[in-house]
Amino acid sequence: IGGFTRGSGSGYGCADRWPLCEDGALGGLLPRWEYHMVVEWLHRWTAAVVGVLVIATLISTWRHHRHRTVVVRLAAAALAVVAIQAWIGRSVVKADLDVDLVALHLAVSMVVLALLTLVAVALSPRRDDGQVTDVNHTWTTRLGVAAGGSYALLLLGAYVHNRYFSGWPLVSNTLVPDLSDRYTVVHWLHRAVAGAGFFYLGWLMATARRVGRPAGEQSLLRLATGAYALNVGLGAVHVLTEVTSSAVITAHLLGSAVVWTALVAVTALSRTGVAVPSGRMEP
């Protein structure tokens, strides 16, 4: 919803009032029936609901898993980051949608998503057969690099998402465009990292299958790679529509979030040390 709010130009739909809407119904508690105000109102109240759900997650984790200190701390960290995210959201509105703050707003939201993903992975039942063995730190590091790369890619794209650059897959249809403008540099890096990431994920997926990594890891890698490939296509559509489609912008961000979540999850799973079937070598 935040991506659609930004893509549709609705970020200032409630003017500079926060958390209520300027000149809205019931003193700003409800929006007027105006498109941009309704979109921004939905964004804010969805964020509020998410905050309540994160509080509920922390309470539930404390009640049922308080002996698992790391999990409780992850849930508590998620709540703390949600509070920070809300404050940044307020600052975005007060600063007339400053592009740096908007990018920071997205960056922090992805941290919340990652923390909740780690909680979910930690509390989910293990479905892979096999005994626990030593964790393969090299493999975990490779997965972590993929996750970190997807996060960096997302942030690079967020910084220039509403700026049109002709040509695809090359910026201005040249290998190295004029880099005198910082936005061109960021967009060029976005596409370069996207291309490298696609081949890196393909290699990880092939390696996981070759060495017989647990089924859960392989499934998450397939999800990440499939979503990544689809998102590359959406990136092309984003350029072809000259950055005018709110639906494409939203879908592109959603795809990025799916890739990020799947890679965080598979990195966390790889640390559980599920045994690899006999006859296979570790990557």
mmCIF file of C-alpha atoms in Angstrom:
data_model
loop_
_atom_site.group_PDB
_atom_site.id
_atom_site.type_symbol
_atom_site.label_atom_id
_atom_site.label_comp_id
_atom_site.label_asym_id
_atom_site.label_seq_id
_atom_site.Cartn_x
_atom_site.Cartn_y
_atom_site.Cartn_z
ATOM 1 C CA ILE A 1 0.000 0.000 0.000
ATOM 2 C CA GLY A 2 2.886 2.349 0.728
ATOM 3 C CA GLY A 3 4.300 1.659 -2.727
ATOM 4 C CA PHE A 4 0.955 2.390 -4.363
ATOM 5 C CA THR A 5 0.615 5.542 -2.280
ATOM 6 C CA ARG A 6 3.922 6.811 -3.568
ATOM 7 C CA GLY A 7 3.414 5.589 -7.133
ATOM 8 C CA SER A 8 -0.016 7.201 -7.418
ATOM 9 C CA GLY A 9 1.228 10.507 -6.042
ATOM 10 C CA SER A 10 -0.978 10.196 -2.961
ATOM 11 C CA GLY A 11 1.707 10.655 -0.329
ATOM 12 C CA TYR A 12 0.532 14.194 0.365
ATOM 13 C CA GLY A 13 -3.154 13.261 0.239
ATOM 14 C CA CYS A 14 -3.663 14.297 3.865
ATOM 15 C CA ALA A 15 -1.515 17.433 3.457
ATOM 16 C CA ASP A 16 1.074 17.911 6.214
ATOM 17 C CA ARG A 17 -1.129 16.735 9.073
ATOM 18 C CA TRP A 18 -0.217 13.490 10.815
ATOM 19 C CA PRO A 19 -1.532 11.003 11.848
ATOM 20 C CA LEU A 20 -4.961 12.460 10.970
ATOM 21 C CA CYS A 21 -5.975 13.937 7.621
ATOM 22 C CA GLU A 22 -6.195 17.686 7.025
ATOM 23 C CA ASP A 23 -9.857 18.762 6.625
ATOM 24 C CA GLY A 24 -10.983 15.149 6.870
ATOM 25 C CA ALA A 25 -14.253 13.930 8.370
ATOM 26 C CA LEU A 26 -14.616 13.614 12.152
ATOM 27 C CA GLY A 27 -11.734 15.980 12.732
ATOM 28 C CA GLY A 28 -9.466 14.114 10.335
ATOM 29 C CA LEU A 29 -10.122 10.647 11.714
ATOM 30 C CA LEU A 30 -11.801 9.718 8.422
ATOM 31 C CA PRO A 31 -10.930 10.967 4.934
ATOM 32 C CA ARG A 32 -13.037 13.015 2.571
ATOM 33 C CA TRP A 33 -14.133 11.074 -0.487
ATOM 34 C CA GLU A 34 -11.124 12.211 -2.517
ATOM 35 C CA TYR A 35 -8.889 9.699 -4.240
ATOM 36 C CA HIS A 36 -5.471 10.758 -2.941
ATOM 37 C CA MET A 37 -6.730 11.354 0.586
ATOM 38 C CA VAL A 38 -8.421 7.941 0.718
ATOM 39 C CA VAL A 39 -5.253 6.202 -0.513
ATOM 40 C CA GLU A 40 -3.033 7.947 2.054
ATOM 41 C CA TRP A 41 -5.598 7.325 4.805
ATOM 42 C CA LEU A 42 -5.626 3.603 3.960
ATOM 43 C CA HIS A 43 -1.836 3.584 4.059
ATOM 44 C CA ARG A 44 -1.719 5.149 7.514
ATOM 45 C CA TRP A 45 -4.389 2.969 9.047
ATOM 46 C CA THR A 46 -2.957 -0.201 7.547
ATOM 47 C CA ALA A 47 0.328 0.770 9.189
ATOM 48 C CA ALA A 48 -1.531 1.214 12.479
ATOM 49 C CA VAL A 49 -3.059 -2.269 12.161
ATOM 50 C CA VAL A 50 0.389 -3.707 11.439
ATOM 51 C CA GLY A 51 1.637 -2.039 14.610
ATOM 52 C CA VAL A 52 -1.107 -3.704 16.643
ATOM 53 C CA LEU A 53 -0.294 -7.086 15.075
ATOM 54 C CA VAL A 54 3.391 -6.679 15.920
ATOM 55 C CA ILE A 55 2.450 -5.904 19.530
ATOM 56 C CA ALA A 56 0.304 -9.051 19.553
ATOM 57 C CA THR A 57 3.227 -11.034 18.131
ATOM 58 C CA LEU A 58 5.519 -9.823 20.899
ATOM 59 C CA ILE A 59 2.954 -10.642 23.599
ATOM 60 C CA SER A 60 2.346 -14.112 22.167
ATOM 61 C CA THR A 61 6.069 -14.781 21.840
ATOM 62 C CA TRP A 62 6.642 -13.693 25.432
ATOM 63 C CA ARG A 63 3.799 -15.838 26.765
ATOM 64 C CA HIS A 64 4.614 -19.031 24.900
ATOM 65 C CA HIS A 65 8.332 -18.835 24.064
ATOM 66 C CA ARG A 66 9.905 -16.635 26.714
ATOM 67 C CA HIS A 67 12.599 -19.278 27.249
ATOM 68 C CA ARG A 68 13.793 -18.574 23.696
ATOM 69 C CA THR A 69 15.512 -15.282 24.373
ATOM 70 C CA VAL A 70 16.610 -14.632 20.792
ATOM 71 C CA VAL A 71 13.086 -14.986 19.424
ATOM 72 C CA VAL A 72 11.651 -12.649 22.057
ATOM 73 C CA ARG A 73 14.347 -10.103 21.287
ATOM 74 C CA LEU A 74 13.589 -10.308 17.567
ATOM 75 C CA ALA A 75 9.899 -9.657 18.221
ATOM 76 C CA ALA A 76 10.768 -6.768 20.541
ATOM 77 C CA ALA A 77 13.126 -5.337 17.933
ATOM 78 C CA ALA A 78 10.344 -5.513 15.345
ATOM 79 C CA LEU A 79 8.091 -3.447 17.597
ATOM 80 C CA ALA A 80 10.840 -0.896 18.219
ATOM 81 C CA VAL A 81 11.516 -0.563 14.490
ATOM 82 C CA VAL A 82 7.785 -0.152 13.786
ATOM 83 C CA ALA A 83 7.786 2.801 16.193
ATOM 84 C CA ILE A 84 10.795 4.278 14.397
ATOM 85 C CA GLN A 85 9.058 3.676 11.080
ATOM 86 C CA ALA A 86 5.988 5.586 12.237
ATOM 87 C CA TRP A 87 8.136 8.550 13.250
ATOM 88 C CA ILE A 88 9.907 8.508 9.879
ATOM 89 C CA GLY A 89 6.500 8.414 8.178
ATOM 90 C CA ARG A 90 5.550 11.551 10.066
ATOM 91 C CA SER A 91 8.827 13.179 9.053
ATOM 92 C CA VAL A 92 8.206 12.300 5.398
ATOM 93 C CA VAL A 93 4.890 14.152 5.492
ATOM 94 C CA LYS A 94 6.305 17.150 7.348
ATOM 95 C CA ALA A 95 9.243 17.359 4.899
ATOM 96 C CA ASP A 96 7.014 17.445 1.792
ATOM 97 C CA LEU A 97 7.904 13.872 0.771
ATOM 98 C CA ASP A 98 11.667 14.408 0.747
ATOM 99 C CA VAL A 99 13.121 11.705 -1.517
ATOM 100 C CA ASP A 100 15.838 10.680 0.958
ATOM 101 C CA LEU A 101 13.321 10.255 3.773
ATOM 102 C CA VAL A 102 10.962 8.310 1.508
ATOM 103 C CA ALA A 103 13.777 5.890 0.634
ATOM 104 C CA LEU A 104 14.658 5.594 4.341
ATOM 105 C CA HIS A 105 10.982 4.920 5.105
ATOM 106 C CA LEU A 106 11.025 1.966 2.715
ATOM 107 C CA ALA A 107 14.373 0.742 4.021
ATOM 108 C CA VAL A 108 13.090 0.596 7.589
ATOM 109 C CA SER A 109 9.867 -1.141 6.535
ATOM 110 C CA MET A 110 11.955 -3.923 4.992
ATOM 111 C CA VAL A 111 13.826 -4.294 8.296
ATOM 112 C CA VAL A 112 10.481 -4.860 10.037
ATOM 113 C CA LEU A 113 9.612 -7.473 7.426
ATOM 114 C CA ALA A 114 12.952 -9.216 7.916
ATOM 115 C CA LEU A 115 12.634 -9.316 11.713
ATOM 116 C CA LEU A 116 9.150 -10.814 11.532
ATOM 117 C CA THR A 117 10.393 -13.334 8.969
ATOM 118 C CA LEU A 118 13.143 -14.404 11.358
ATOM 119 C CA VAL A 119 10.584 -14.845 14.135
ATOM 120 C CA ALA A 120 8.396 -16.951 11.842
ATOM 121 C CA VAL A 121 11.313 -19.138 10.738
ATOM 122 C CA ALA A 122 12.497 -19.638 14.316
ATOM 123 C CA LEU A 123 9.048 -20.744 15.482
ATOM 124 C CA SER A 124 8.087 -22.851 12.466
ATOM 125 C CA PRO A 125 8.280 -26.661 12.749
ATOM 126 C CA ARG A 126 11.129 -28.289 10.833
ATOM 127 C CA ARG A 127 9.785 -30.350 7.941
ATOM 128 C CA ASP A 128 13.058 -31.628 6.499
ATOM 129 C CA ASP A 129 14.069 -35.191 7.321
ATOM 130 C CA GLY A 130 17.542 -35.806 8.622
ATOM 131 C CA GLN A 131 19.571 -35.283 11.731
ATOM 132 C CA VAL A 132 21.030 -31.991 12.797
ATOM 133 C CA THR A 133 24.641 -31.515 11.723
ATOM 134 C CA ASP A 134 27.206 -28.731 11.728
ATOM 135 C CA VAL A 135 26.066 -25.546 10.024
ATOM 136 C CA ASN A 136 27.794 -24.844 6.705
ATOM 137 C CA HIS A 137 28.919 -21.269 7.295
ATOM 138 C CA THR A 138 30.138 -20.816 3.724
ATOM 139 C CA TRP A 139 26.717 -21.680 2.329
ATOM 140 C CA THR A 140 24.982 -19.442 4.850
ATOM 141 C CA THR A 141 27.310 -16.592 3.909
ATOM 142 C CA ARG A 142 26.496 -17.041 0.226
ATOM 143 C CA LEU A 143 22.806 -16.866 0.987
ATOM 144 C CA GLY A 144 23.375 -13.835 3.193
ATOM 145 C CA VAL A 145 25.159 -12.089 0.329
ATOM 146 C CA ALA A 146 22.124 -12.737 -1.862
ATOM 147 C CA ALA A 147 19.786 -11.326 0.782
ATOM 148 C CA GLY A 148 21.970 -8.273 1.324
ATOM 149 C CA GLY A 149 22.216 -7.728 -2.412
ATOM 150 C CA SER A 150 18.446 -7.866 -2.823
ATOM 151 C CA TYR A 151 18.079 -5.286 -0.055
ATOM 152 C CA ALA A 152 20.603 -2.964 -1.685
ATOM 153 C CA LEU A 153 18.890 -3.427 -5.045
ATOM 154 C CA LEU A 154 15.533 -2.541 -3.531
ATOM 155 C CA LEU A 155 16.902 0.645 -1.985
ATOM 156 C CA LEU A 156 18.625 1.743 -5.190
ATOM 157 C CA GLY A 157 15.360 1.302 -7.063
ATOM 158 C CA ALA A 158 13.352 3.089 -4.394
ATOM 159 C CA TYR A 159 15.596 6.130 -4.648
ATOM 160 C CA VAL A 160 14.890 6.635 -8.369
ATOM 161 C CA HIS A 161 11.591 4.805 -8.830
ATOM 162 C CA ASN A 162 9.693 7.843 -10.154
ATOM 163 C CA ARG A 163 12.396 8.992 -12.564
ATOM 164 C CA TYR A 164 12.300 7.902 -16.193
ATOM 165 C CA PHE A 165 15.459 6.657 -17.908
ATOM 166 C CA SER A 166 15.106 5.545 -21.510
ATOM 167 C CA GLY A 167 16.377 2.224 -22.797
ATOM 168 C CA TRP A 168 16.282 -1.293 -21.377
ATOM 169 C CA PRO A 169 18.167 -3.285 -20.173
ATOM 170 C CA LEU A 170 20.884 -0.660 -20.714
ATOM 171 C CA VAL A 171 20.365 2.896 -19.505
ATOM 172 C CA SER A 172 20.049 5.152 -22.576
ATOM 173 C CA ASN A 173 20.868 2.020 -24.616
ATOM 174 C CA THR A 174 24.552 2.319 -23.795
ATOM 175 C CA LEU A 175 26.784 0.209 -21.579
ATOM 176 C CA VAL A 176 28.006 3.184 -19.553
ATOM 177 C CA PRO A 177 25.758 6.272 -19.784
ATOM 178 C CA ASP A 178 26.656 9.829 -18.837
ATOM 179 C CA LEU A 179 27.248 9.564 -15.095
ATOM 180 C CA SER A 180 27.395 13.274 -14.329
ATOM 181 C CA ASP A 181 23.938 13.124 -12.716
ATOM 182 C CA ARG A 182 23.607 11.272 -9.389
ATOM 183 C CA TYR A 183 20.200 9.852 -10.283
ATOM 184 C CA THR A 184 21.606 8.354 -13.476
ATOM 185 C CA VAL A 185 24.416 6.793 -11.439
ATOM 186 C CA VAL A 186 21.956 5.257 -8.972
ATOM 187 C CA HIS A 187 19.709 3.929 -11.731
ATOM 188 C CA TRP A 188 22.663 2.508 -13.646
ATOM 189 C CA LEU A 189 23.837 0.757 -10.473
ATOM 190 C CA HIS A 190 20.302 -0.545 -9.925
ATOM 191 C CA ARG A 191 20.269 -2.250 -13.307
ATOM 192 C CA ALA A 192 23.848 -3.524 -13.012
ATOM 193 C CA VAL A 193 23.165 -5.081 -9.607
ATOM 194 C CA ALA A 194 19.884 -6.528 -10.910
ATOM 195 C CA GLY A 195 21.682 -8.265 -13.767
ATOM 196 C CA ALA A 196 24.405 -9.683 -11.542
ATOM 197 C CA GLY A 197 21.854 -10.771 -8.958
ATOM 198 C CA PHE A 198 19.843 -12.740 -11.493
ATOM 199 C CA PHE A 199 22.818 -14.938 -12.410
ATOM 200 C CA TYR A 200 23.914 -15.251 -8.778
ATOM 201 C CA LEU A 201 20.489 -16.525 -7.713
ATOM 202 C CA GLY A 202 20.450 -18.984 -10.597
ATOM 203 C CA TRP A 203 23.826 -20.296 -9.466
ATOM 204 C CA LEU A 204 22.646 -20.631 -5.856
ATOM 205 C CA MET A 205 19.534 -22.530 -6.913
ATOM 206 C CA ALA A 206 21.558 -24.910 -9.099
ATOM 207 C CA THR A 207 24.127 -25.443 -6.343
ATOM 208 C CA ALA A 208 21.452 -26.164 -3.740
ATOM 209 C CA ARG A 209 19.977 -28.828 -5.983
ATOM 210 C CA ARG A 210 23.353 -30.335 -6.895
ATOM 211 C CA VAL A 211 24.541 -30.776 -3.316
ATOM 212 C CA GLY A 212 21.154 -31.797 -1.947
ATOM 213 C CA ARG A 213 20.328 -28.942 0.389
ATOM 214 C CA PRO A 214 17.116 -29.473 2.433
ATOM 215 C CA ALA A 215 13.822 -29.206 0.564
ATOM 216 C CA GLY A 216 12.759 -26.103 2.483
ATOM 217 C CA GLU A 217 15.852 -24.215 1.374
ATOM 218 C CA GLN A 218 15.440 -25.279 -2.232
ATOM 219 C CA SER A 219 11.785 -24.226 -2.262
ATOM 220 C CA LEU A 220 12.604 -20.785 -0.894
ATOM 221 C CA LEU A 221 15.401 -20.346 -3.424
ATOM 222 C CA ARG A 222 13.034 -21.283 -6.246
ATOM 223 C CA LEU A 223 10.521 -18.762 -4.925
ATOM 224 C CA ALA A 224 13.167 -16.044 -4.697
ATOM 225 C CA THR A 225 14.536 -16.763 -8.170
ATOM 226 C CA GLY A 226 11.092 -16.958 -9.769
ATOM 227 C CA ALA A 227 9.960 -13.722 -8.140
ATOM 228 C CA TYR A 228 13.241 -12.109 -9.131
ATOM 229 C CA ALA A 229 12.833 -13.109 -12.787
ATOM 230 C CA LEU A 230 9.269 -11.805 -12.805
ATOM 231 C CA ASN A 231 10.446 -8.580 -11.228
ATOM 232 C CA VAL A 232 13.069 -8.087 -13.921
ATOM 233 C CA GLY A 233 10.224 -8.245 -16.430
ATOM 234 C CA LEU A 234 8.232 -5.746 -14.390
ATOM 235 C CA GLY A 235 11.266 -3.476 -14.416
ATOM 236 C CA ALA A 236 11.189 -3.538 -18.210
ATOM 237 C CA VAL A 237 7.470 -2.727 -18.209
ATOM 238 C CA HIS A 238 8.199 0.095 -15.773
ATOM 239 C CA VAL A 239 10.522 1.639 -18.357
ATOM 240 C CA LEU A 240 8.223 0.958 -21.321
ATOM 241 C CA THR A 241 5.335 2.702 -19.547
ATOM 242 C CA GLU A 242 7.688 5.619 -18.792
ATOM 243 C CA VAL A 243 7.158 5.323 -15.034
ATOM 244 C CA THR A 244 3.480 6.279 -15.238
ATOM 245 C CA SER A 245 1.693 3.134 -14.015
ATOM 246 C CA SER A 246 0.914 2.948 -10.287
ATOM 247 C CA ALA A 247 0.023 -0.726 -10.698
ATOM 248 C CA VAL A 248 3.420 -1.560 -12.198
ATOM 249 C CA ILE A 249 5.237 0.426 -9.502
ATOM 250 C CA THR A 250 3.322 -1.416 -6.783
ATOM 251 C CA ALA A 251 3.853 -4.846 -8.349
ATOM 252 C CA HIS A 252 7.569 -4.123 -8.789
ATOM 253 C CA LEU A 253 7.937 -3.232 -5.117
ATOM 254 C CA LEU A 254 5.885 -6.251 -4.058
ATOM 255 C CA GLY A 255 8.124 -8.530 -6.106
ATOM 256 C CA SER A 256 11.188 -7.017 -4.458
ATOM 257 C CA ALA A 257 9.685 -7.607 -1.021
ATOM 258 C CA VAL A 258 8.949 -11.253 -1.861
ATOM 259 C CA VAL A 259 12.544 -11.805 -2.997
ATOM 260 C CA TRP A 260 13.917 -10.106 0.132
ATOM 261 C CA THR A 261 11.665 -12.105 2.459
ATOM 262 C CA ALA A 262 12.435 -15.440 0.802
ATOM 263 C CA LEU A 263 16.184 -14.827 0.939
ATOM 264 C CA VAL A 264 16.087 -13.757 4.583
ATOM 265 C CA ALA A 265 14.096 -16.901 5.367
ATOM 266 C CA VAL A 266 16.396 -19.277 3.491
ATOM 267 C CA THR A 267 19.471 -17.708 5.094
ATOM 268 C CA ALA A 268 17.931 -18.238 8.527
ATOM 269 C CA LEU A 269 16.955 -21.818 7.668
ATOM 270 C CA SER A 270 20.480 -22.643 6.541
ATOM 271 C CA ARG A 271 21.703 -21.892 10.071
ATOM 272 C CA THR A 272 19.637 -24.735 11.564
ATOM 273 C CA GLY A 273 22.123 -27.316 10.315
ATOM 274 C CA VAL A 274 19.760 -29.882 8.798
ATOM 275 C CA ALA A 275 21.774 -32.817 7.535
ATOM 276 C CA VAL A 276 22.429 -33.229 3.818
ATOM 277 C CA PRO A 277 21.564 -36.665 2.366
ATOM 278 C CA SER A 278 24.458 -39.096 2.223
ATOM 279 C CA GLY A 279 26.532 -39.230 -0.938
ATOM 280 C CA ARG A 280 26.385 -35.460 -1.433
ATOM 281 C CA MET A 281 29.064 -32.870 -0.911
ATOM 282 C CA GLU A 282 28.496 -29.535 0.721
ATOM 283 C CA PRO A 283 28.812 -26.445 -1.501
#
